[in-house]
Structure formats: C-alpha cells, structure tokens
Short mmCIF file of C-alpha atoms in Angstrom, two decimals:
data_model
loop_
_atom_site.label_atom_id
_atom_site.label_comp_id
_atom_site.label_asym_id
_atom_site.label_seq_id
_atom_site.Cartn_x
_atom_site.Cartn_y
_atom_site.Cartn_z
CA UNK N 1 -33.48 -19.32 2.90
CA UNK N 2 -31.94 -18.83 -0.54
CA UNK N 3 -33.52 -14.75 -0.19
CA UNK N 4 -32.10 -14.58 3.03
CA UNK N 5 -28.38 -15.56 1.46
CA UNK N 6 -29.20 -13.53 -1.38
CA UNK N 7 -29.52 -10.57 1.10
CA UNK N 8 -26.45 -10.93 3.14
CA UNK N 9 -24.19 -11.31 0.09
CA UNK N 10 -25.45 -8.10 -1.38
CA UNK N 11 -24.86 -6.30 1.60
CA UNK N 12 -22.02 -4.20 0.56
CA UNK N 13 -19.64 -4.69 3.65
CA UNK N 14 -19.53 -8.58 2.29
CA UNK N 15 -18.92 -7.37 -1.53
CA UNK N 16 -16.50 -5.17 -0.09
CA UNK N 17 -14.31 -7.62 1.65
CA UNK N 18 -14.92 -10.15 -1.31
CA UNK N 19 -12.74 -7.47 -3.70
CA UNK N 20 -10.26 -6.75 -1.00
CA UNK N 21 -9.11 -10.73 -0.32
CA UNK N 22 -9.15 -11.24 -4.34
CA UNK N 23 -7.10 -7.49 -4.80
CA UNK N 24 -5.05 -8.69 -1.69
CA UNK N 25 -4.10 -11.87 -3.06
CA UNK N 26 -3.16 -10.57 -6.51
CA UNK N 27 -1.05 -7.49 -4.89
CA UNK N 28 0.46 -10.35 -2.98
CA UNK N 29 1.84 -11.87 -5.78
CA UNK N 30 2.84 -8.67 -7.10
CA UNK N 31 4.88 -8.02 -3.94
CA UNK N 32 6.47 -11.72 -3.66
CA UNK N 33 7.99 -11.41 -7.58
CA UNK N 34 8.82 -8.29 -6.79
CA UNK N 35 10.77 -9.36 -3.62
CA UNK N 36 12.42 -12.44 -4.86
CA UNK N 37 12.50 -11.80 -8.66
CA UNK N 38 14.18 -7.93 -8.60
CA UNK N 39 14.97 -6.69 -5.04
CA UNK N 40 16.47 -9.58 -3.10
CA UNK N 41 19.08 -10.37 -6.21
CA UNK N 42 20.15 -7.40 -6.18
CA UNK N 43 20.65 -7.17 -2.74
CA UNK N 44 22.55 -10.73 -2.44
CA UNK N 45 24.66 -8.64 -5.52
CA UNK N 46 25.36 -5.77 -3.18
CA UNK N 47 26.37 -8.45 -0.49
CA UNK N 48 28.90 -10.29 -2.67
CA UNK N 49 26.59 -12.48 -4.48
CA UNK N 50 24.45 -14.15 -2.15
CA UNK N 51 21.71 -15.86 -2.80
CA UNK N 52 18.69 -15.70 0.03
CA UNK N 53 17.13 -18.44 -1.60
CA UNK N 54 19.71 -20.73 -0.82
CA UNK N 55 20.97 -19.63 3.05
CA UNK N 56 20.02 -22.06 5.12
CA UNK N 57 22.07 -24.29 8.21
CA UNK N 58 21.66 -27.89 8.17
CA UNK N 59 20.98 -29.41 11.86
CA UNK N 60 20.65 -33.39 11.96
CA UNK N 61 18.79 -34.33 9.12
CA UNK N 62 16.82 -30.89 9.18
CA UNK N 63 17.34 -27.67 6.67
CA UNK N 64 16.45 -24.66 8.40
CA UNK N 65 15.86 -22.32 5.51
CA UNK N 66 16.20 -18.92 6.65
CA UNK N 67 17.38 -17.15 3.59
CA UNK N 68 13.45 -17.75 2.85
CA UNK N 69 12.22 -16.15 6.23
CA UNK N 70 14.51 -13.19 5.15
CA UNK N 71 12.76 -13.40 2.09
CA UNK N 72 8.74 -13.25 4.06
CA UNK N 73 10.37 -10.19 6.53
CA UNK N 74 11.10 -8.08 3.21
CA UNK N 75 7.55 -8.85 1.74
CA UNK N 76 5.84 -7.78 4.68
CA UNK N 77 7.36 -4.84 5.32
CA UNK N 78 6.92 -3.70 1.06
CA UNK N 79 3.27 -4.54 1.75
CA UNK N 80 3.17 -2.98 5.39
CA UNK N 81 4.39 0.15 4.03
CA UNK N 82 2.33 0.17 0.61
CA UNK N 83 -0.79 -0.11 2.61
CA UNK N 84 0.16 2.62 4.87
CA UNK N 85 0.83 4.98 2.08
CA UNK N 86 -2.82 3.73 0.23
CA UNK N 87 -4.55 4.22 3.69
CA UNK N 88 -2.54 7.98 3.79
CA UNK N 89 -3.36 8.72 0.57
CA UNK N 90 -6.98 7.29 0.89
CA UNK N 91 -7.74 9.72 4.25
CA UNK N 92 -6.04 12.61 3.03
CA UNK N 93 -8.94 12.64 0.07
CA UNK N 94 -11.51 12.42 2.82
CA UNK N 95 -13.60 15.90 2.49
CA UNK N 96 -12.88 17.21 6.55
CA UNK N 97 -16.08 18.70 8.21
CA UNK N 98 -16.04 22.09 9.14
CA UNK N 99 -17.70 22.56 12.27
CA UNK N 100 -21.12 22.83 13.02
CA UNK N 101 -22.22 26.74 13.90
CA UNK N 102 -22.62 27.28 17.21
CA UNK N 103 -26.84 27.04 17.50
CA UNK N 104 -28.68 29.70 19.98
CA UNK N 105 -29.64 28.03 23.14
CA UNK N 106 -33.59 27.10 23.72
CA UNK N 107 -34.22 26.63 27.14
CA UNK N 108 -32.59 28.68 30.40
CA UNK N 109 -32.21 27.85 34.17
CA UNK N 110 -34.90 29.45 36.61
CA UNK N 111 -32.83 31.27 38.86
CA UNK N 112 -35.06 30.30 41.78
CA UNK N 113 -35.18 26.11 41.59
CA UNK N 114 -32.55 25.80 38.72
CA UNK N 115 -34.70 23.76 36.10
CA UNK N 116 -33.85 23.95 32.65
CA UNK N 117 -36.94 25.77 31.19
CA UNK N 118 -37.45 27.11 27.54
CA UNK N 119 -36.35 30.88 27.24
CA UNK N 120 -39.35 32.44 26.39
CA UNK N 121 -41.08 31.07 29.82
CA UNK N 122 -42.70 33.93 32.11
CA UNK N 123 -43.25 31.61 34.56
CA UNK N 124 -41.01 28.30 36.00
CA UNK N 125 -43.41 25.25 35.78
CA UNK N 126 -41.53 23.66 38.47
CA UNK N 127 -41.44 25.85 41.48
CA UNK N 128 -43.90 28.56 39.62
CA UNK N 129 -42.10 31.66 40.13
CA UNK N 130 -42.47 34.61 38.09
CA UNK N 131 -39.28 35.01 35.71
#
C-alpha cells in the first residue's frame, strides 16, 4: 500500500497541482494586500475619502458589509486578469508545429471494384483484374 501511495504522489500531475494551490495561496495574499492595503485607499481617496472597509447598511440587528464584497469583486478581477496574462504569456512561448509534409500515397483504388490496393499492385486481389 505505502508503494502504491508512494507512486501516485510522484506522479507529476499531483506534484504539479501541489505547487500550484501553495503558489496560489501565496499570490493570493499578494493580491488581497495589494487590494486593500494600496489600491482600494486610494480609490476611497479619489471618491472623497471613503473607506470600503467600513460601507456597510445596518438592517435589524444585521450588518451587511458590502464595502468588503467590493473589496472580493476587485481581487478577483486583479487575479482573473493576472492569470490571463501568465496563461498568454505562457502559450505564446509554446514552440508552434509546422506542419507535417504532405507523405506520397501507398495504396490506389482498382478502377474496376474500387478497393484500396497498394500502388505497385499488377493485379486487384479482390475482383483480380489486371491493372
């Protein structure tokens, strides 16, 4: 058992997506200070000095915070966009394939039943007809 579990975590599609969730994480945090900690003050400062963090309407007891949801929208989108220009960047690296050279053909159809027979046949093994 403990060779079979050895073997599927060496695989490299699990290694693989081991990296990405601990580099996604850590670019998540990246994002979220840079969100709350540079980009959304200065935004509440182009707005007349509002801060997102503190928007929010009171209803009953309950405080819906949506200066915070704000907040979530403009994270995904920085990440939603930096991932699209990493996958861009990533495929635009990717050596294209130039087409393969068109190869000679090997067989031929016998013009009598129409089987596909190899081109240097004299005679159709199908309907035995001299070519």
């Amino acid at each position: 058992m403990y060779k079979e579990f050895k073997a599927f975590v060496m695989r490299g599609n699990v290694l693989d997506l081991a990296v990405a969730v601990i580099i996604g994480g850590a670019f998540g945090k990246i994002i979220g200070s840079l969100v709350n900690d540079i980009l959304m003050p200065l935004i509440g400062l182009l707005l007349g000095g509002v801060s997102f963090a503190d928007l929010m309407i009171t209803v009953g007891a309950a405080e819906v915070k949506y200066g915070a949801f704000i907040q979530a929208i403009v994270d995904f989108l920085i990440i939603a966009f930096v991932i699209f220009l990493i996958v861009k960047a990533a495929n635009s690296m990717k050596k294209k394939e130039e087409p393969a050279a068109p190869t000679e053909p090997t067989t031929k159809d016998c013009p009598y039943c129409f089987t596909a027979i190899p081109i240097k046949a004299t005679r159709c093994p199908h309907c035995t007809s001299q070519l």
